[in-house]
Amino acid sequence: MERTAVYPGSFDPITNGHLDLIRRGLNVLDRIIVAVAINPAKKHMFSIEERVEMAKMAVGDNPRVTVESFDGLLVDFLKKCNTHILLRGLRAVLDFEYEFQMALMNRRLDRKVETIFMMTGYKWFYVSSRIIRDVVVAGGSVEGLVPDFVNKKLQERFGRK
């Protein structure tokens, strides 16, 4: 039986930490669906189309990884994808509390849902999309923390070379 997991997030933008988790997730899973969330309540730096495109470029042509957008309840998206497995990354204790609440709520909404937590690779422990955005907005460099094409897109967004 194929083990397919959904890896949800805003991916605004996708980081090398996200990609590390996807690569490592493929060591225990057969397939991963990167689910880029549509959340009108959040102010995103990039549109849903841009975020999906960047995620697709970042994962490349790996036949075991697909990228889709979704809105609404994650448990409904899991059903659409014919899986009950969620993949989530944990960086620190702060992440754990939020992720634990979400895992329990998803399980409450659908008893079949199982969440697999993987620790973030030590190189990416401090990296988040939010921190990437904050650093770029303040004029700092995120080279090496995001794929090169994402870095270029971030620099272009803020009129830098």
Short mmCIF file of N, CA, C and O in Angstrom, two decimals, residues 31-148:
data_model
loop_
_atom_site.label_atom_id
_atom_site.label_comp_id
_atom_site.label_asym_id
_atom_site.label_seq_id
_atom_site.Cartn_x
_atom_site.Cartn_y
_atom_site.Cartn_z
N ARG A 31 5.19 9.00 -1.37
CA ARG A 31 4.81 10.17 -2.15
C ARG A 31 4.44 11.30 -1.21
O ARG A 31 3.88 11.06 -0.13
N ILE A 32 4.74 12.54 -1.62
CA ILE A 32 4.36 13.71 -0.84
C ILE A 32 3.64 14.70 -1.75
O ILE A 32 4.10 14.98 -2.86
N ILE A 33 2.53 15.19 -1.25
CA ILE A 33 1.78 16.25 -1.94
C ILE A 33 2.03 17.54 -1.15
O ILE A 33 1.63 17.65 0.02
N VAL A 34 2.73 18.48 -1.77
CA VAL A 34 2.97 19.78 -1.15
C VAL A 34 1.69 20.59 -1.37
O VAL A 34 1.32 20.87 -2.52
N ALA A 35 1.02 20.92 -0.28
CA ALA A 35 -0.28 21.59 -0.35
C ALA A 35 -0.12 23.06 0.04
O ALA A 35 0.05 23.38 1.22
N VAL A 36 -0.17 23.93 -0.94
CA VAL A 36 0.00 25.36 -0.72
C VAL A 36 -1.36 25.95 -0.35
O VAL A 36 -2.31 25.89 -1.14
N ALA A 37 -1.43 26.49 0.85
CA ALA A 37 -2.71 26.95 1.40
C ALA A 37 -3.14 28.30 0.84
O ALA A 37 -2.35 29.23 0.73
N ILE A 38 -4.42 28.35 0.49
CA ILE A 38 -5.07 29.62 0.13
C ILE A 38 -5.73 30.10 1.42
O ILE A 38 -6.63 29.44 1.94
N ASN A 39 -5.26 31.22 1.93
CA ASN A 39 -5.82 31.75 3.17
C ASN A 39 -6.03 33.24 3.00
O ASN A 39 -5.12 34.04 3.22
N PRO A 40 -7.25 33.65 2.61
CA PRO A 40 -7.51 35.07 2.37
C PRO A 40 -7.34 35.93 3.63
O PRO A 40 -7.16 37.14 3.53
N ALA A 41 -7.36 35.33 4.81
CA ALA A 41 -7.20 36.08 6.05
C ALA A 41 -5.74 36.50 6.28
O ALA A 41 -5.47 37.40 7.05
N LYS A 42 -4.81 35.82 5.60
CA LYS A 42 -3.39 36.12 5.74
C LYS A 42 -2.93 37.06 4.63
O LYS A 42 -3.39 36.96 3.51
N LYS A 43 -2.03 37.96 4.98
CA LYS A 43 -1.44 38.84 3.96
C LYS A 43 -0.16 38.18 3.47
O LYS A 43 0.83 38.09 4.19
N HIS A 44 -0.21 37.68 2.24
CA HIS A 44 0.94 36.98 1.67
C HIS A 44 1.79 37.93 0.84
O HIS A 44 1.30 38.87 0.24
N MET A 45 3.09 37.63 0.80
CA MET A 45 4.00 38.38 -0.04
C MET A 45 3.80 38.01 -1.50
O MET A 45 3.87 38.84 -2.39
N PHE A 46 3.56 36.71 -1.74
CA PHE A 46 3.38 36.19 -3.09
C PHE A 46 1.96 35.66 -3.26
O PHE A 46 1.37 35.13 -2.32
N SER A 47 1.45 35.77 -4.47
CA SER A 47 0.12 35.25 -4.78
C SER A 47 0.13 33.73 -4.70
O SER A 47 1.19 33.11 -4.71
N ILE A 48 -1.03 33.13 -4.67
CA ILE A 48 -1.12 31.67 -4.64
C ILE A 48 -0.48 31.08 -5.88
O ILE A 48 0.22 30.07 -5.81
N GLU A 49 -0.68 31.72 -7.02
CA GLU A 49 -0.09 31.22 -8.27
C GLU A 49 1.45 31.25 -8.20
O GLU A 49 2.12 30.30 -8.60
N GLU A 50 1.99 32.34 -7.65
CA GLU A 50 3.45 32.45 -7.52
C GLU A 50 3.99 31.42 -6.53
O GLU A 50 5.04 30.81 -6.78
N ARG A 51 3.30 31.22 -5.43
CA ARG A 51 3.76 30.27 -4.42
C ARG A 51 3.73 28.85 -4.95
O ARG A 51 4.65 28.06 -4.71
N VAL A 52 2.68 28.50 -5.68
CA VAL A 52 2.60 27.16 -6.29
C VAL A 52 3.72 26.99 -7.32
O VAL A 52 4.41 25.96 -7.33
N GLU A 53 3.93 27.99 -8.14
CA GLU A 53 4.97 27.92 -9.17
C GLU A 53 6.36 27.78 -8.54
O GLU A 53 7.18 26.97 -8.99
N MET A 54 6.63 28.56 -7.50
CA MET A 54 7.93 28.45 -6.83
C MET A 54 8.12 27.07 -6.20
O MET A 54 9.21 26.49 -6.28
N ALA A 55 7.06 26.54 -5.59
CA ALA A 55 7.16 25.21 -4.99
C ALA A 55 7.41 24.16 -6.06
O ALA A 55 8.23 23.25 -5.88
N LYS A 56 6.73 24.28 -7.19
CA LYS A 56 6.94 23.32 -8.29
C LYS A 56 8.37 23.39 -8.81
O LYS A 56 9.01 22.36 -9.05
N MET A 57 8.88 24.60 -8.96
CA MET A 57 10.26 24.75 -9.43
C MET A 57 11.24 24.17 -8.40
O MET A 57 12.22 23.53 -8.76
N ALA A 58 10.95 24.39 -7.14
CA ALA A 58 11.85 23.95 -6.07
C ALA A 58 11.93 22.42 -5.96
O ALA A 58 13.00 21.88 -5.73
N VAL A 59 10.80 21.74 -6.14
CA VAL A 59 10.82 20.27 -6.02
C VAL A 59 11.26 19.62 -7.32
O VAL A 59 11.60 18.44 -7.34
N GLY A 60 11.26 20.39 -8.40
CA GLY A 60 11.74 19.87 -9.68
C GLY A 60 10.83 18.81 -10.26
O GLY A 60 9.63 18.82 -10.04
N ASP A 61 11.44 17.89 -10.99
CA ASP A 61 10.65 16.88 -11.70
C ASP A 61 10.60 15.55 -10.95
O ASP A 61 10.46 14.50 -11.56
N ASN A 62 10.70 15.59 -9.64
CA ASN A 62 10.62 14.37 -8.84
C ASN A 62 9.21 13.79 -8.97
O ASN A 62 8.24 14.42 -8.55
N PRO A 63 9.08 12.58 -9.53
CA PRO A 63 7.75 12.00 -9.73
C PRO A 63 7.04 11.63 -8.43
O PRO A 63 5.84 11.39 -8.43
N ARG A 64 7.78 11.65 -7.33
CA ARG A 64 7.19 11.30 -6.04
C ARG A 64 6.65 12.51 -5.28
O ARG A 64 6.08 12.36 -4.21
N VAL A 65 6.82 13.70 -5.87
CA VAL A 65 6.36 14.92 -5.22
C VAL A 65 5.49 15.71 -6.18
O VAL A 65 5.88 15.95 -7.32
N THR A 66 4.31 16.09 -5.72
CA THR A 66 3.44 16.96 -6.51
C THR A 66 3.11 18.19 -5.67
O THR A 66 3.24 18.17 -4.44
N VAL A 67 2.69 19.24 -6.34
CA VAL A 67 2.34 20.50 -5.67
C VAL A 67 0.94 20.89 -6.10
O VAL A 67 0.63 20.88 -7.30
N GLU A 68 0.10 21.20 -5.13
CA GLU A 68 -1.27 21.64 -5.41
C GLU A 68 -1.63 22.75 -4.43
O GLU A 68 -1.07 22.82 -3.34
N SER A 69 -2.59 23.56 -4.80
CA SER A 69 -3.12 24.54 -3.86
C SER A 69 -4.40 23.98 -3.26
O SER A 69 -5.02 23.08 -3.84
N PHE A 70 -4.75 24.49 -2.09
CA PHE A 70 -6.01 24.06 -1.47
C PHE A 70 -6.55 25.19 -0.61
O PHE A 70 -5.81 26.06 -0.16
N ASP A 71 -7.85 25.16 -0.40
CA ASP A 71 -8.46 26.05 0.57
C ASP A 71 -9.49 25.25 1.35
O ASP A 71 -9.81 24.13 1.00
N GLY A 72 -9.95 25.83 2.43
CA GLY A 72 -10.90 25.11 3.26
C GLY A 72 -10.19 24.23 4.27
O GLY A 72 -9.02 24.44 4.60
N LEU A 73 -10.90 23.22 4.74
CA LEU A 73 -10.36 22.33 5.76
C LEU A 73 -9.32 21.38 5.18
O LEU A 73 -9.54 20.77 4.13
N LEU A 74 -8.25 21.24 5.90
CA LEU A 74 -7.19 20.34 5.48
C LEU A 74 -7.68 18.89 5.43
O LEU A 74 -7.30 18.14 4.54
N VAL A 75 -8.54 18.51 6.36
CA VAL A 75 -9.05 17.12 6.36
C VAL A 75 -9.85 16.83 5.09
O VAL A 75 -9.82 15.71 4.58
N ASP A 76 -10.52 17.83 4.55
CA ASP A 76 -11.24 17.65 3.28
C ASP A 76 -10.26 17.47 2.12
O ASP A 76 -10.49 16.67 1.22
N PHE A 77 -9.16 18.23 2.16
CA PHE A 77 -8.13 18.08 1.13
C PHE A 77 -7.49 16.70 1.21
O PHE A 77 -7.21 16.08 0.18
N LEU A 78 -7.28 16.20 2.41
CA LEU A 78 -6.72 14.85 2.57
C LEU A 78 -7.63 13.81 1.91
O LEU A 78 -7.15 12.90 1.22
N LYS A 79 -8.92 13.94 2.12
CA LYS A 79 -9.88 13.01 1.49
C LYS A 79 -9.80 13.09 -0.02
O LYS A 79 -9.79 12.07 -0.71
N LYS A 80 -9.71 14.32 -0.54
CA LYS A 80 -9.60 14.51 -1.98
C LYS A 80 -8.35 13.83 -2.54
O LYS A 80 -8.35 13.29 -3.64
N CYS A 81 -7.28 13.84 -1.74
CA CYS A 81 -6.01 13.23 -2.15
C CYS A 81 -5.95 11.74 -1.83
O CYS A 81 -4.94 11.08 -2.11
N ASN A 82 -7.02 11.23 -1.23
CA ASN A 82 -7.11 9.80 -0.90
C ASN A 82 -5.99 9.36 0.05
O ASN A 82 -5.37 8.32 -0.16
N THR A 83 -5.75 10.17 1.07
CA THR A 83 -4.77 9.82 2.09
C THR A 83 -5.27 10.31 3.44
O THR A 83 -6.23 11.07 3.52
N HIS A 84 -4.64 9.84 4.48
CA HIS A 84 -4.98 10.27 5.84
C HIS A 84 -3.73 10.71 6.61
O HIS A 84 -3.77 10.91 7.81
N ILE A 85 -2.63 10.89 5.89
CA ILE A 85 -1.34 11.19 6.52
C ILE A 85 -0.93 12.65 6.25
O ILE A 85 -0.92 13.09 5.11
N LEU A 86 -0.59 13.35 7.33
CA LEU A 86 -0.06 14.71 7.25
C LEU A 86 1.41 14.68 7.64
O LEU A 86 1.80 13.97 8.57
N LEU A 87 2.22 15.44 6.94
CA LEU A 87 3.63 15.60 7.28
C LEU A 87 3.82 17.03 7.78
O LEU A 87 3.40 17.98 7.12
N ARG A 88 4.44 17.16 8.95
CA ARG A 88 4.68 18.48 9.51
C ARG A 88 6.10 18.53 10.08
O ARG A 88 6.60 17.53 10.60
N GLY A 89 6.71 19.70 9.98
CA GLY A 89 8.04 19.90 10.53
C GLY A 89 7.97 20.62 11.86
O GLY A 89 7.10 21.45 12.08
N LEU A 90 8.90 20.27 12.74
CA LEU A 90 9.00 20.93 14.04
C LEU A 90 10.39 21.54 14.18
O LEU A 90 11.40 20.86 14.00
N ARG A 91 10.43 22.83 14.50
CA ARG A 91 11.71 23.50 14.72
C ARG A 91 12.03 23.61 16.19
O ARG A 91 13.16 23.46 16.60
N ALA A 92 11.05 23.96 16.99
CA ALA A 92 11.31 24.23 18.41
C ALA A 92 10.06 23.94 19.22
O ALA A 92 9.01 23.60 18.68
N VAL A 93 10.18 24.10 20.53
CA VAL A 93 9.07 23.87 21.43
C VAL A 93 7.88 24.74 21.04
O VAL A 93 6.73 24.30 21.09
N LEU A 94 8.16 25.95 20.60
CA LEU A 94 7.09 26.86 20.19
C LEU A 94 6.25 26.24 19.07
O LEU A 94 5.03 26.33 19.09
N ASP A 95 6.89 25.61 18.09
CA ASP A 95 6.17 24.92 17.01
C ASP A 95 5.33 23.78 17.56
O ASP A 95 4.22 23.54 17.11
N PHE A 96 5.89 23.05 18.53
CA PHE A 96 5.21 21.86 19.02
C PHE A 96 3.82 22.15 19.55
O PHE A 96 2.87 21.46 19.23
N GLU A 97 3.69 23.19 20.35
CA GLU A 97 2.39 23.50 20.96
C GLU A 97 1.33 23.75 19.88
O GLU A 97 0.24 23.19 19.93
N TYR A 98 1.66 24.59 18.91
CA TYR A 98 0.72 24.90 17.82
C TYR A 98 0.42 23.65 17.00
O TYR A 98 -0.73 23.34 16.72
N GLU A 99 1.46 22.91 16.62
CA GLU A 99 1.28 21.72 15.78
C GLU A 99 0.50 20.64 16.51
O GLU A 99 -0.30 19.93 15.89
N PHE A 100 0.72 20.50 17.81
CA PHE A 100 -0.01 19.52 18.61
C PHE A 100 -1.50 19.86 18.61
O PHE A 100 -2.35 18.99 18.40
N GLN A 101 -1.83 21.14 18.79
CA GLN A 101 -3.23 21.57 18.75
C GLN A 101 -3.86 21.26 17.39
O GLN A 101 -4.98 20.77 17.32
N MET A 102 -3.14 21.59 16.32
CA MET A 102 -3.66 21.35 14.98
C MET A 102 -3.85 19.86 14.71
O MET A 102 -4.86 19.45 14.12
N ALA A 103 -2.89 19.05 15.13
CA ALA A 103 -3.00 17.60 14.93
C ALA A 103 -4.23 17.05 15.66
O ALA A 103 -4.96 16.22 15.10
N LEU A 104 -4.44 17.52 16.87
CA LEU A 104 -5.61 17.04 17.63
C LEU A 104 -6.92 17.51 16.99
O LEU A 104 -7.90 16.76 16.94
N MET A 105 -6.96 18.74 16.50
CA MET A 105 -8.18 19.24 15.86
C MET A 105 -8.45 18.48 14.57
O MET A 105 -9.59 18.09 14.30
N ASN A 106 -7.40 18.24 13.77
CA ASN A 106 -7.59 17.47 12.54
C ASN A 106 -8.09 16.06 12.86
O ASN A 106 -8.96 15.54 12.17
N ARG A 107 -7.56 15.48 13.92
CA ARG A 107 -7.99 14.14 14.34
C ARG A 107 -9.44 14.18 14.84
O ARG A 107 -10.20 13.24 14.64
N ARG A 108 -9.82 15.26 15.47
CA ARG A 108 -11.21 15.42 15.93
C ARG A 108 -12.15 15.50 14.75
O ARG A 108 -13.25 14.96 14.76
N LEU A 109 -11.72 16.19 13.69
CA LEU A 109 -12.54 16.35 12.49
C LEU A 109 -12.62 15.06 11.67
O LEU A 109 -13.61 14.82 10.98
N ASP A 110 -11.55 14.27 11.73
CA ASP A 110 -11.52 12.99 11.00
C ASP A 110 -10.62 12.03 11.76
O ASP A 110 -9.40 12.20 11.78
N ARG A 111 -11.21 11.02 12.38
CA ARG A 111 -10.48 10.08 13.25
C ARG A 111 -9.38 9.31 12.51
O ARG A 111 -8.50 8.75 13.14
N LYS A 112 -9.41 9.28 11.20
CA LYS A 112 -8.40 8.53 10.44
C LYS A 112 -7.11 9.32 10.25
O LYS A 112 -6.09 8.74 9.90
N VAL A 113 -7.15 10.62 10.45
CA VAL A 113 -5.98 11.47 10.18
C VAL A 113 -4.85 11.17 11.17
O VAL A 113 -5.05 11.14 12.38
N GLU A 114 -3.67 10.94 10.60
CA GLU A 114 -2.45 10.75 11.38
C GLU A 114 -1.45 11.82 10.95
O GLU A 114 -1.29 12.07 9.76
N THR A 115 -0.80 12.43 11.92
CA THR A 115 0.20 13.45 11.64
C THR A 115 1.58 12.91 11.97
O THR A 115 1.81 12.44 13.09
N ILE A 116 2.47 12.97 11.00
CA ILE A 116 3.86 12.58 11.20
C ILE A 116 4.67 13.86 11.40
O ILE A 116 4.66 14.75 10.54
N PHE A 117 5.35 13.94 12.53
CA PHE A 117 6.21 15.09 12.82
C PHE A 117 7.65 14.70 12.57
O PHE A 117 8.11 13.65 13.02
N MET A 118 8.35 15.56 11.86
CA MET A 118 9.79 15.37 11.65
C MET A 118 10.51 16.61 12.17
O MET A 118 10.05 17.73 11.93
N MET A 119 11.61 16.39 12.84
CA MET A 119 12.42 17.51 13.31
C MET A 119 13.08 18.17 12.11
O MET A 119 13.56 17.49 11.20
N THR A 120 13.12 19.47 12.13
CA THR A 120 13.79 20.23 11.09
C THR A 120 15.29 19.93 11.16
O THR A 120 15.83 19.75 12.25
N GLY A 121 15.92 19.86 9.99
CA GLY A 121 17.36 19.67 9.96
C GLY A 121 18.06 20.80 10.70
O GLY A 121 17.63 21.95 10.64
N TYR A 122 19.15 20.49 11.39
CA TYR A 122 19.82 21.48 12.24
C TYR A 122 20.23 22.74 11.48
O TYR A 122 20.25 23.83 12.05
N LYS A 123 20.55 22.61 10.20
CA LYS A 123 20.94 23.79 9.42
C LYS A 123 19.79 24.77 9.23
O LYS A 123 20.01 25.95 8.95
N TRP A 124 18.57 24.29 9.36
CA TRP A 124 17.39 25.11 9.04
C TRP A 124 16.55 25.40 10.28
O TRP A 124 15.44 25.90 10.17
N PHE A 125 17.09 25.11 11.44
CA PHE A 125 16.34 25.21 12.68
C PHE A 125 15.72 26.60 12.90
O PHE A 125 14.64 26.73 13.43
N TYR A 126 16.40 27.64 12.48
CA TYR A 126 15.94 29.01 12.72
C TYR A 126 15.22 29.62 11.52
O TYR A 126 14.78 30.77 11.59
N VAL A 127 15.09 28.87 10.43
CA VAL A 127 14.54 29.42 9.19
C VAL A 127 13.03 29.20 9.13
O VAL A 127 12.54 28.10 9.35
N SER A 128 12.33 30.27 8.83
CA SER A 128 10.89 30.19 8.56
C SER A 128 10.58 31.17 7.45
O SER A 128 11.34 32.12 7.21
N SER A 129 9.48 30.96 6.76
CA SER A 129 9.08 31.89 5.70
C SER A 129 8.94 33.31 6.26
O SER A 129 9.32 34.28 5.61
N ARG A 130 8.39 33.40 7.45
CA ARG A 130 8.18 34.72 8.05
C ARG A 130 9.51 35.44 8.29
O ARG A 130 9.67 36.63 7.99
N ILE A 131 10.49 34.71 8.83
CA ILE A 131 11.80 35.32 9.08
C ILE A 131 12.46 35.71 7.76
O ILE A 131 13.07 36.77 7.65
N ILE A 132 12.32 34.86 6.75
CA ILE A 132 12.87 35.17 5.42
C ILE A 132 12.27 36.48 4.92
O ILE A 132 12.98 37.38 4.48
N ARG A 133 10.94 36.61 5.00
CA ARG A 133 10.29 37.84 4.54
C ARG A 133 10.77 39.05 5.33
O ARG A 133 11.08 40.09 4.76
N ASP A 134 10.85 38.91 6.66
CA ASP A 134 11.28 40.03 7.50
C ASP A 134 12.70 40.48 7.16
O ASP A 134 12.98 41.68 7.08
N VAL A 135 13.60 39.53 6.94
CA VAL A 135 14.99 39.87 6.63
C VAL A 135 15.07 40.59 5.29
O VAL A 135 15.75 41.61 5.15
N VAL A 136 14.36 40.07 4.29
CA VAL A 136 14.39 40.68 2.96
C VAL A 136 13.79 42.08 2.99
O VAL A 136 14.36 43.01 2.42
N VAL A 137 12.68 42.26 3.67
CA VAL A 137 12.04 43.58 3.76
C VAL A 137 12.99 44.58 4.42
O VAL A 137 13.05 45.74 4.02
N ALA A 138 13.77 44.11 5.40
CA ALA A 138 14.70 45.00 6.11
C ALA A 138 16.01 45.20 5.35
O ALA A 138 16.88 45.93 5.82
N GLY A 139 16.16 44.55 4.18
CA GLY A 139 17.34 44.77 3.36
C GLY A 139 18.45 43.76 3.52
O GLY A 139 19.54 43.93 2.98
N GLY A 140 18.19 42.68 4.27
CA GLY A 140 19.22 41.66 4.49
C GLY A 140 19.24 40.59 3.42
O GLY A 140 18.35 40.50 2.57
N SER A 141 20.27 39.76 3.48
CA SER A 141 20.46 38.68 2.51
C SER A 141 19.94 37.36 3.08
O SER A 141 20.19 37.02 4.24
N VAL A 142 19.23 36.61 2.23
CA VAL A 142 18.77 35.27 2.60
C VAL A 142 19.39 34.22 1.69
O VAL A 142 18.91 33.10 1.60
N GLU A 143 20.48 34.61 1.03
CA GLU A 143 21.18 33.69 0.15
C GLU A 143 21.57 32.43 0.91
O GLU A 143 22.06 32.50 2.04
N GLY A 144 21.29 31.27 0.32
CA GLY A 144 21.59 29.99 0.95
C GLY A 144 20.49 29.46 1.84
O GLY A 144 20.52 28.30 2.25
N LEU A 145 19.51 30.30 2.14
CA LEU A 145 18.39 29.87 2.99
C LEU A 145 17.16 29.50 2.17
O LEU A 145 16.25 28.84 2.67
N VAL A 146 17.14 29.97 0.94
CA VAL A 146 16.06 29.67 -0.01
C VAL A 146 16.72 29.25 -1.32
O VAL A 146 17.88 29.57 -1.56
N PRO A 147 15.98 28.55 -2.18
CA PRO A 147 16.56 28.24 -3.50
C PRO A 147 16.97 29.54 -4.20
O PRO A 147 16.37 30.59 -3.99
N ASP A 148 18.00 29.46 -5.03
CA ASP A 148 18.54 30.64 -5.71
C ASP A 148 17.47 31.43 -6.47
O ASP A 148 17.44 32.65 -6.42
#
